[in-house]
């Protein structure tokens, strides 16, 4: 849900339901890396309600697009973390197996 | 003397931050009373006036991210993530604890419970038992669904202690898996030919290929559920469903998952001789070590900074600062201890996938 001005699309607050610090802090990090962003932050109005308000103010581009780009960036970062992790675990397992075989061949 | 900007002075590095600011940007300094420089400098234009670009582009993130696995067993995993920010590391930790789904006992149908433990306490204990079931093979059961073989696992516990025999301990290995579904019959107003049970299994779960090789059961066989005296008995049926840790901690797939930042221990000046030996003795985890310099001289060196637990013994009670304790803001040592159903490396991959799905959901909402 976007709360903003109809005339000025560059600043608005996005209210997300069923979200908390997990997504909001990560999105705030990726938003900050975007050079188009002038200000960004998030707040949780009340801890009992599952709502998060993300405020985005940009240097001219519509805030919705900037937020979408930040979320896409976050998705790509996660994908990269996943592939790097899988490769590292497979390499670790392969080296462990090699050591195991070496230990056995010493006997 | 012509005016020169401070940034153009000969000893200020160009395009990079001066050393003291670089420490503030990338390290948390742990003083004796409290840590300082804990705020992250996320904003890409934080150092714009100095001509330094603080942004982390996707390419630079992908290039700089490093993951090193230190230990990987069936239940635990320790690995390092370098080049990631605290917000992402915390997001993974939160998802690992609260949002990766597992199977746990939710509904307990009591037929007979004459033990000293009340029904609800017994049901609570059963819910906390970790089950050896892959939640990916199951669907969620909502209020309007009927329990069937795709969303429920049924267990039966029927133990009794005979009169005259000693006290009996009921352990978790007594929970028997019922692949054919519930055996308790529901009361129906009209006596029909085949009475309905509490679940509607259309086929037995052990005829399904996923469960053919790996029968479902509890992960640990020696968890004490209850103790029965002579003449006491328990007969119940427990239904396990899929859920997430946010709703109840019994559905949390990790015993726990945590991270710490890589410690960095800096000696501010050379510490020699008796002082060096005193320093080495102070540290309970042997971070420091003595290095022999020629002519019998001893010098203190930092041998194992990774072991530092921040007990601050080395900086306590000292008049002048000898040691500086720091933490690297982008190097996280993750430790994941799985409760047993899912191996830890699969858990982490699932957690990252769940964060991706969250982003996807918000993107769809925005479009």
Coordinates of C-alpha atoms in Angstrom, one line a residue:
Chain A
X1 CA 0.0 0.0 0.0
X2 CA 1.6 3.3 -1.1
X3 CA 0.8 6.5 0.7
X4 CA 2.1 9.5 -1.2
X5 CA 1.2 12.6 -3.0
X6 CA -0.6 12.4 -6.4
X7 CA 1.5 15.2 -7.8
X8 CA 4.9 14.4 -6.4
X9 CA 5.7 10.7 -7.1
X10 CA 9.3 11.0 -5.8
X11 CA 8.5 10.6 -2.1
X12 CA 6.1 8.2 -0.5
X13 CA 5.6 5.8 2.3
X14 CA 4.9 2.1 1.6
X15 CA 3.0 0.2 4.2
X16 CA 3.6 -3.5 4.1
X17 CA 1.5 -6.0 5.9
X18 CA 2.9 -9.3 7.4
X19 CA 6.4 -8.0 7.3
X20 CA 8.9 -7.1 10.0
X21 CA 12.5 -6.1 10.5
X22 CA 13.6 -9.2 8.5
X23 CA 12.6 -7.7 5.1
X24 CA 12.5 -4.1 6.1
X25 CA 16.1 -3.7 7.3
X26 CA 17.4 -5.6 4.2
X27 CA 15.4 -3.5 1.8
X28 CA 16.6 -0.3 3.6
X29 CA 20.2 -1.4 3.1
X30 CA 19.7 -2.0 -0.7
X31 CA 17.7 1.2 -1.0
X32 CA 20.6 3.2 0.5
X33 CA 23.0 1.9 -2.0
X34 CA 20.9 3.3 -4.9
X35 CA 22.3 6.8 -5.9
X36 CA 18.8 8.0 -6.8
X37 CA 17.7 7.7 -3.1
X38 CA 17.8 10.9 -1.1
X39 CA 16.3 9.4 2.1
X40 CA 15.1 6.1 3.1
X41 CA 14.1 4.5 6.4
X42 CA 11.6 2.1 8.0
X43 CA 9.5 2.1 11.2
X44 CA 7.2 -0.3 12.9
X45 CA 4.2 1.7 14.1
X46 CA 3.3 -0.9 16.8
X47 CA 4.9 -4.3 17.5
X48 CA 1.6 -6.0 17.9
X49 CA 0.5 -5.1 14.4
X50 CA 2.4 -6.9 11.7
X51 CA 2.9 -3.7 9.7
X52 CA 6.0 -1.9 8.5
X53 CA 6.2 1.6 7.0
X54 CA 9.1 2.1 4.5
X55 CA 9.7 5.7 3.6
X56 CA 11.5 6.5 0.3
X57 CA 12.5 9.9 -1.0
X58 CA 14.3 10.1 -4.3
X59 CA 16.0 12.7 -6.4
X60 CA 13.2 12.7 -9.0
X61 CA 12.4 9.2 -10.1
X62 CA 9.1 7.7 -8.8
X63 CA 9.6 6.2 -5.4
X64 CA 7.7 3.0 -6.4
X65 CA 10.2 2.2 -9.2
X66 CA 13.2 2.8 -7.0
X67 CA 11.7 0.5 -4.3
X68 CA 11.0 -2.2 -6.9
X69 CA 14.6 -1.9 -8.2
X70 CA 15.9 -2.2 -4.6
X71 CA 13.8 -5.3 -4.1
X72 CA 15.1 -6.8 -7.4
X73 CA 18.6 -6.1 -6.3
X74 CA 18.0 -7.8 -2.9
X75 CA 16.6 -10.8 -4.8
X76 CA 19.7 -11.0 -7.0
X77 CA 22.0 -10.6 -3.9
X78 CA 20.2 -13.5 -2.2
X79 CA 20.5 -15.7 -5.3
X80 CA 24.2 -15.0 -5.4
X81 CA 24.6 -15.8 -1.7
X82 CA 22.7 -19.1 -2.4
X83 CA 24.9 -20.2 -5.3
X84 CA 28.1 -19.2 -3.6
X85 CA 27.0 -21.1 -0.5
X86 CA 26.1 -24.2 -2.5
X87 CA 29.4 -24.2 -4.4
X88 CA 31.4 -23.7 -1.1
X89 CA 29.5 -26.6 0.6
X90 CA 30.1 -28.9 -2.4
X91 CA 33.8 -28.0 -2.5
X92 CA 34.1 -28.6 1.3
X93 CA 32.4 -32.0 1.0
X94 CA 34.6 -32.9 -2.0
X95 CA 37.8 -32.0 -0.1
X96 CA 36.6 -33.9 3.0
X97 CA 36.0 -37.0 0.9
X98 CA 39.4 -36.7 -0.6
X99 CA 41.0 -36.5 2.9
X100 CA 39.0 -39.4 4.0
X101 CA 40.2 -41.6 1.2
X102 CA 43.7 -40.4 1.8
X103 CA 43.5 -41.4 5.4
X104 CA 42.2 -44.8 4.5
X105 CA 44.9 -45.4 1.9
X106 CA 47.6 -44.7 4.4
X107 CA 46.6 -47.7 6.5
Chain B
X1 CA 50.8 30.4 0.9
X2 CA 48.1 29.3 -1.6
X3 CA 45.0 27.7 0.0
X4 CA 45.0 24.0 -0.5
X5 CA 41.9 21.9 0.3
X6 CA 42.4 19.5 3.1
X7 CA 41.6 16.7 0.7
X8 CA 44.5 17.7 -1.6
X9 CA 47.1 17.5 1.1
X10 CA 49.9 15.2 0.2
X11 CA 49.4 12.7 3.0
X12 CA 45.6 12.2 2.5
X13 CA 44.9 9.2 0.3
X14 CA 42.9 10.0 -2.8
X15 CA 39.6 8.2 -3.6
X16 CA 39.9 6.4 -0.3
X17 CA 39.0 7.4 3.2
X18 CA 41.7 8.4 5.6
X19 CA 42.7 5.5 7.9
X20 CA 40.9 6.7 11.0
X21 CA 37.7 7.1 9.1
X22 CA 38.1 3.7 7.4
X23 CA 38.3 2.1 10.9
X24 CA 35.1 3.9 11.9
X25 CA 33.4 2.8 8.7
X26 CA 34.4 -0.9 8.8
X27 CA 35.1 -1.8 12.4
X28 CA 33.3 -1.7 15.7
X29 CA 35.7 -0.7 18.4
X30 CA 34.9 -2.4 21.8
X31 CA 36.0 -0.2 24.6
X32 CA 36.0 -1.2 28.2
X33 CA 32.5 0.2 28.9
X34 CA 30.7 0.0 25.6
X35 CA 31.3 -0.5 21.9
X36 CA 31.6 2.6 19.6
X37 CA 31.2 3.1 15.8
X38 CA 28.4 0.6 15.8
X39 CA 26.2 2.6 13.3
X40 CA 26.5 1.3 9.8
X41 CA 27.4 3.8 7.1
X42 CA 24.8 2.5 4.6
X43 CA 24.0 5.7 2.7
X44 CA 25.8 5.7 -0.6
X45 CA 26.5 9.4 -0.4
X46 CA 27.8 9.4 3.1
X47 CA 31.3 10.5 2.0
X48 CA 30.3 12.3 -1.1
X49 CA 31.9 15.6 0.0
X50 CA 35.2 13.8 0.3
X51 CA 34.9 12.3 -3.1
X52 CA 34.6 8.8 -1.9
X53 CA 31.8 6.5 -3.2
X54 CA 30.3 4.5 -0.4
X55 CA 27.8 2.5 -2.5
X56 CA 27.8 -1.3 -2.8
X57 CA 26.7 -2.1 -6.3
X58 CA 25.4 -5.6 -7.2
X59 CA 28.6 -6.3 -9.2
X60 CA 30.9 -5.3 -6.3
X61 CA 28.8 -7.3 -3.9
X62 CA 29.0 -10.4 -6.1
X63 CA 32.7 -10.0 -6.5
X64 CA 33.5 -9.5 -2.9
X65 CA 31.2 -12.0 -1.3
X66 CA 33.2 -15.0 0.1
X67 CA 31.8 -17.9 2.1
X68 CA 34.1 -20.4 3.9
X69 CA 32.8 -23.5 5.6
X70 CA 34.7 -24.3 8.8
X71 CA 32.7 -27.3 10.1
X72 CA 29.9 -29.3 8.6
X73 CA 28.3 -32.2 10.4
X74 CA 24.9 -33.9 10.2
X75 CA 23.4 -31.5 12.8
X76 CA 25.7 -28.4 13.1
X77 CA 27.5 -26.1 10.7
X78 CA 29.9 -23.3 11.2
X79 CA 30.8 -21.0 8.2
X80 CA 32.1 -17.5 7.6
X81 CA 30.4 -15.0 5.4
X82 CA 32.7 -12.1 4.3
X83 CA 31.5 -9.1 2.4
X84 CA 27.9 -9.1 3.6
X85 CA 26.1 -6.5 5.6
X86 CA 24.7 -7.0 9.1
X87 CA 21.1 -6.4 7.9
X88 CA 21.2 -9.3 5.5
X89 CA 23.0 -11.6 8.0
X90 CA 20.4 -10.7 10.7
X91 CA 17.6 -11.4 8.1
X92 CA 18.9 -14.9 7.5
X93 CA 19.2 -15.5 11.2
X94 CA 15.7 -14.4 11.9
X95 CA 14.3 -16.5 9.0
X96 CA 16.2 -19.5 10.2
X97 CA 14.7 -19.3 13.6
X98 CA 11.2 -18.3 12.8
X99 CA 10.1 -18.8 9.2
X100 CA 11.6 -22.1 7.8
X101 CA 8.7 -24.6 8.1
X102 CA 8.9 -28.0 9.9
X103 CA 6.5 -30.7 11.1
X104 CA 5.5 -30.9 14.7
X105 CA 2.6 -32.5 16.7
X106 CA -0.3 -30.1 16.9
X107 CA -3.5 -32.0 17.7
X108 CA -3.5 -34.7 20.4
X109 CA -6.6 -36.9 20.7
X110 CA -6.6 -38.3 24.2
X111 CA -8.3 -41.7 24.8
X112 CA -7.0 -42.4 28.2
X113 CA -4.5 -40.6 30.4
X114 CA -4.3 -41.8 34.0
X115 CA -0.7 -40.6 34.4
X116 CA 0.3 -37.8 36.8
X117 CA 0.9 -35.4 34.0
X118 CA -2.2 -33.5 33.0
X119 CA -3.6 -33.8 29.4
X120 CA -2.6 -30.4 28.2
X121 CA 0.9 -30.6 29.7
X122 CA 1.4 -34.0 28.0
X123 CA 0.2 -32.5 24.7
X124 CA 2.6 -29.6 25.0
X125 CA 5.5 -32.0 25.6
X126 CA 4.5 -34.1 22.6
X127 CA 4.5 -30.9 20.4
X128 CA 8.1 -30.1 21.3
X129 CA 9.5 -33.5 20.2
X130 CA 11.5 -33.0 17.0
X131 CA 10.2 -35.2 14.2
X132 CA 12.2 -36.7 11.4
X133 CA 10.0 -35.5 8.5
X134 CA 10.9 -33.4 5.5
X135 CA 8.3 -30.5 5.5
X136 CA 8.8 -30.0 1.8
X137 CA 6.8 -33.2 1.1
X138 CA 3.8 -31.8 3.0
X139 CA 1.3 -29.1 2.5
X140 CA 0.0 -26.7 5.1
X141 CA -3.2 -27.7 6.9
X142 CA -5.6 -24.8 7.4
X143 CA -8.8 -24.7 9.4
X144 CA -11.1 -25.6 6.5
X145 CA -9.0 -28.5 5.1
X146 CA -9.6 -32.0 6.0
X147 CA -6.5 -33.9 7.4
X148 CA -5.2 -36.2 4.7
X149 CA -2.0 -38.0 3.8
X150 CA -0.6 -34.9 2.2
X151 CA -0.8 -32.6 5.2
X152 CA -0.8 -34.8 8.4
X153 CA 1.4 -37.4 10.1
X154 CA -0.4 -39.5 12.6
X155 CA 1.3 -41.1 15.6
X156 CA 0.0 -43.4 18.3
X157 CA 1.1 -43.7 21.9
X158 CA -0.3 -46.6 23.9
X159 CA 1.6 -47.5 27.0
X160 CA 0.5 -48.9 30.3
X161 CA 2.2 -49.9 33.5
X162 CA 0.9 -53.1 35.0
X163 CA 0.0 -53.4 38.7
X164 CA 3.0 -54.8 40.6
X165 CA 5.6 -53.7 38.1
X166 CA 8.1 -50.9 38.8
X167 CA 7.6 -47.4 37.5
X168 CA 7.8 -47.1 33.8
X169 CA 9.4 -44.3 31.8
X170 CA 7.7 -43.5 28.6
X171 CA 10.3 -42.5 26.0
X172 CA 9.8 -41.0 22.5
X173 CA 10.5 -44.3 20.8
X174 CA 7.1 -45.5 22.0
X175 CA 5.4 -43.1 19.5
X176 CA 4.4 -45.3 16.6
X177 CA 3.8 -43.9 13.1
X178 CA 0.5 -44.9 11.7
X179 CA 0.9 -44.6 7.9
X180 CA -2.7 -45.5 7.3
X181 CA -4.1 -42.5 9.2
X182 CA -6.1 -42.1 12.3
X183 CA -7.6 -45.2 13.9
X184 CA -10.0 -43.5 16.2
X185 CA -13.5 -43.4 15.0
X186 CA -15.6 -40.2 15.1
X187 CA -19.1 -40.4 16.7
X188 CA -21.7 -40.2 14.0
X189 CA -25.5 -39.8 14.6
X190 CA -26.4 -42.5 12.1
X191 CA -24.5 -45.8 12.4
X192 CA -23.1 -46.2 8.8
X193 CA -21.4 -49.3 7.4
X194 CA -17.9 -47.7 7.7
X195 CA -17.4 -45.2 10.5
X196 CA -15.4 -42.1 9.8
X197 CA -12.0 -41.5 11.5
X198 CA -10.5 -38.2 12.4
X199 CA -8.4 -38.1 9.2
X200 CA -9.3 -39.0 5.6
X201 CA -6.3 -40.8 4.2
X202 CA -7.0 -41.9 0.6
X203 CA -3.9 -44.0 0.6
X204 CA -1.5 -45.3 3.1
X205 CA 1.6 -43.0 3.5
X206 CA 4.0 -45.9 3.2
X207 CA 2.7 -46.6 -0.2
X208 CA 3.9 -43.2 -1.3
X209 CA 7.4 -43.2 -2.9
X210 CA 8.8 -40.4 -0.7
X211 CA 8.3 -42.4 2.4
X212 CA 9.1 -45.8 1.1
X213 CA 12.8 -45.7 2.0
X214 CA 12.6 -43.3 4.9
X215 CA 9.9 -44.1 7.4
X216 CA 8.6 -41.1 9.4
X217 CA 9.3 -41.0 13.1
X218 CA 10.9 -39.0 15.9
X219 CA 14.5 -37.8 15.5
X220 CA 15.7 -38.8 19.0
X221 CA 14.5 -42.1 20.5
X222 CA 15.4 -41.3 24.1
X223 CA 13.3 -38.2 25.0
X224 CA 11.4 -38.8 28.2
X225 CA 7.7 -38.0 27.6
X226 CA 6.1 -39.2 30.8
X227 CA 6.5 -41.6 33.8
X228 CA 3.9 -44.1 34.7
X229 CA 3.3 -45.7 38.1
X230 CA 1.7 -49.2 38.5
X231 CA -1.9 -49.2 37.2
X232 CA -1.5 -46.0 35.1
X233 CA -1.9 -45.9 31.3
X234 CA -1.7 -43.5 28.4
X235 CA -3.5 -44.0 25.1
X236 CA -3.5 -41.2 22.6
X237 CA -3.2 -40.3 19.0
X238 CA -1.1 -37.3 17.9
X239 CA -1.4 -35.5 14.6
X240 CA 1.6 -33.6 13.3
X241 CA 1.2 -30.7 10.8
X242 CA 3.4 -28.2 9.0
X243 CA 4.0 -24.8 10.6
X244 CA 6.6 -22.0 11.1
X245 CA 8.4 -20.9 14.2
X246 CA 6.7 -17.6 14.3
X247 CA 3.4 -19.2 15.3
X248 CA 5.0 -21.5 17.9
X249 CA 8.6 -22.3 18.8
X250 CA 8.0 -26.1 18.4
X251 CA 8.1 -25.5 14.6
X252 CA 11.5 -23.9 14.7
X253 CA 13.9 -26.1 12.6
X254 CA 17.0 -24.9 14.5
X255 CA 18.1 -25.7 18.1
X256 CA 19.4 -22.2 17.5
X257 CA 21.2 -20.2 14.9
X258 CA 23.5 -17.3 15.7
X259 CA 26.4 -15.3 14.3
X260 CA 29.2 -13.2 15.7
X261 CA 31.5 -10.7 13.9
X262 CA 35.1 -11.6 13.4
X263 CA 37.2 -10.3 16.2
X264 CA 40.3 -8.2 15.5
X265 CA 42.8 -7.7 18.3
X266 CA 45.3 -4.9 17.8
X267 CA 48.4 -4.3 20.0
X268 CA 48.7 -0.5 20.2
X269 CA 52.3 -0.6 21.2
X270 CA 55.1 -3.2 21.7
X271 CA 54.6 -5.2 24.8
X272 CA 57.8 -6.9 26.0
X273 CA 59.2 -9.0 28.8
X274 CA 57.1 -9.4 32.0
X275 CA 54.3 -7.3 30.6
X276 CA 54.0 -9.7 27.7
X277 CA 53.8 -12.7 30.0
X278 CA 51.1 -11.0 32.1
X279 CA 49.1 -10.2 29.0
X280 CA 49.2 -13.7 27.7
X281 CA 48.1 -15.1 31.1
X282 CA 45.2 -12.6 31.3
X283 CA 43.4 -14.0 28.3
X284 CA 41.2 -17.1 29.1
X285 CA 41.1 -18.3 25.5
X286 CA 44.8 -17.8 24.6
X287 CA 44.4 -15.1 22.0
X288 CA 47.9 -13.9 22.7
X289 CA 51.2 -15.7 22.5
X290 CA 54.8 -15.1 23.3
X291 CA 57.3 -14.7 20.5
X292 CA 60.9 -15.0 21.3
X293 CA 63.0 -12.1 20.0
X294 CA 66.7 -12.5 20.0
X295 CA 68.8 -12.4 23.3
X296 CA 66.1 -14.0 25.5
X297 CA 63.6 -11.1 24.9
X298 CA 59.9 -11.9 24.8
X299 CA 57.3 -10.0 22.7
X300 CA 53.6 -10.5 22.8
X301 CA 51.8 -11.3 19.6
X302 CA 48.2 -11.9 18.6
X303 CA 48.1 -15.6 17.8
X304 CA 44.4 -16.5 17.6
X305 CA 42.1 -13.4 17.4
X306 CA 39.2 -15.5 16.2
X307 CA 38.9 -17.1 19.6
X308 CA 38.3 -13.8 21.3
X309 CA 35.0 -13.8 23.3
X310 CA 35.2 -10.1 24.3
X311 CA 35.6 -10.8 28.0
X312 CA 37.7 -7.6 28.0
X313 CA 40.1 -9.0 30.6
X314 CA 43.0 -7.6 28.6
X315 CA 41.8 -4.0 28.8
X316 CA 40.5 -4.1 32.3
X317 CA 42.4 -2.3 35.0
X318 CA 45.1 -1.1 32.7
X319 CA 46.2 2.5 33.0
X320 CA 47.3 3.1 29.5
X321 CA 45.7 1.4 26.5
X322 CA 47.8 -1.5 25.3
X323 CA 45.2 -3.6 23.4
X324 CA 42.4 -2.5 21.1
X325 CA 39.5 -4.9 20.6
X326 CA 37.6 -4.5 17.3
X327 CA 35.0 -6.4 15.3
X328 CA 34.8 -6.5 11.5
X329 CA 31.4 -5.2 10.4
X330 CA 31.3 -7.3 7.3
X331 CA 32.7 -10.6 8.4
X332 CA 30.2 -12.9 10.1
X333 CA 30.9 -16.3 11.7
X334 CA 27.6 -18.2 11.5
X335 CA 26.8 -21.2 13.5
X336 CA 23.6 -23.2 12.7
X337 CA 22.5 -26.1 15.0
X338 CA 19.7 -28.0 13.4
X339 CA 17.0 -29.7 15.6
X340 CA 17.5 -32.7 13.3
X341 CA 14.8 -32.8 10.7
X342 CA 16.6 -30.8 8.0
X343 CA 20.4 -30.7 7.6
X344 CA 21.9 -27.3 8.3
X345 CA 23.2 -26.5 4.8
X346 CA 19.7 -27.1 3.4
X347 CA 18.3 -25.0 6.2
X348 CA 20.4 -22.0 5.2
X349 CA 19.6 -22.4 1.5
X350 CA 15.9 -22.5 2.4
X351 CA 16.2 -19.4 4.5
X352 CA 17.8 -17.5 1.6
X353 CA 15.0 -18.7 -0.7
X354 CA 12.4 -17.5 1.8
X355 CA 13.9 -14.0 1.8
X356 CA 13.7 -14.1 -2.0
X357 CA 10.1 -15.1 -1.9
X358 CA 9.3 -12.2 0.5
X359 CA 10.9 -9.7 -2.0
X360 CA 8.9 -11.3 -4.8
X361 CA 5.7 -11.0 -2.9
X362 CA 6.2 -7.3 -2.3
X363 CA 7.2 -6.7 -5.9
X364 CA 4.0 -8.4 -7.1
X365 CA 2.0 -6.2 -4.6
X366 CA 3.7 -3.1 -5.9
X367 CA 3.0 -3.9 -9.5

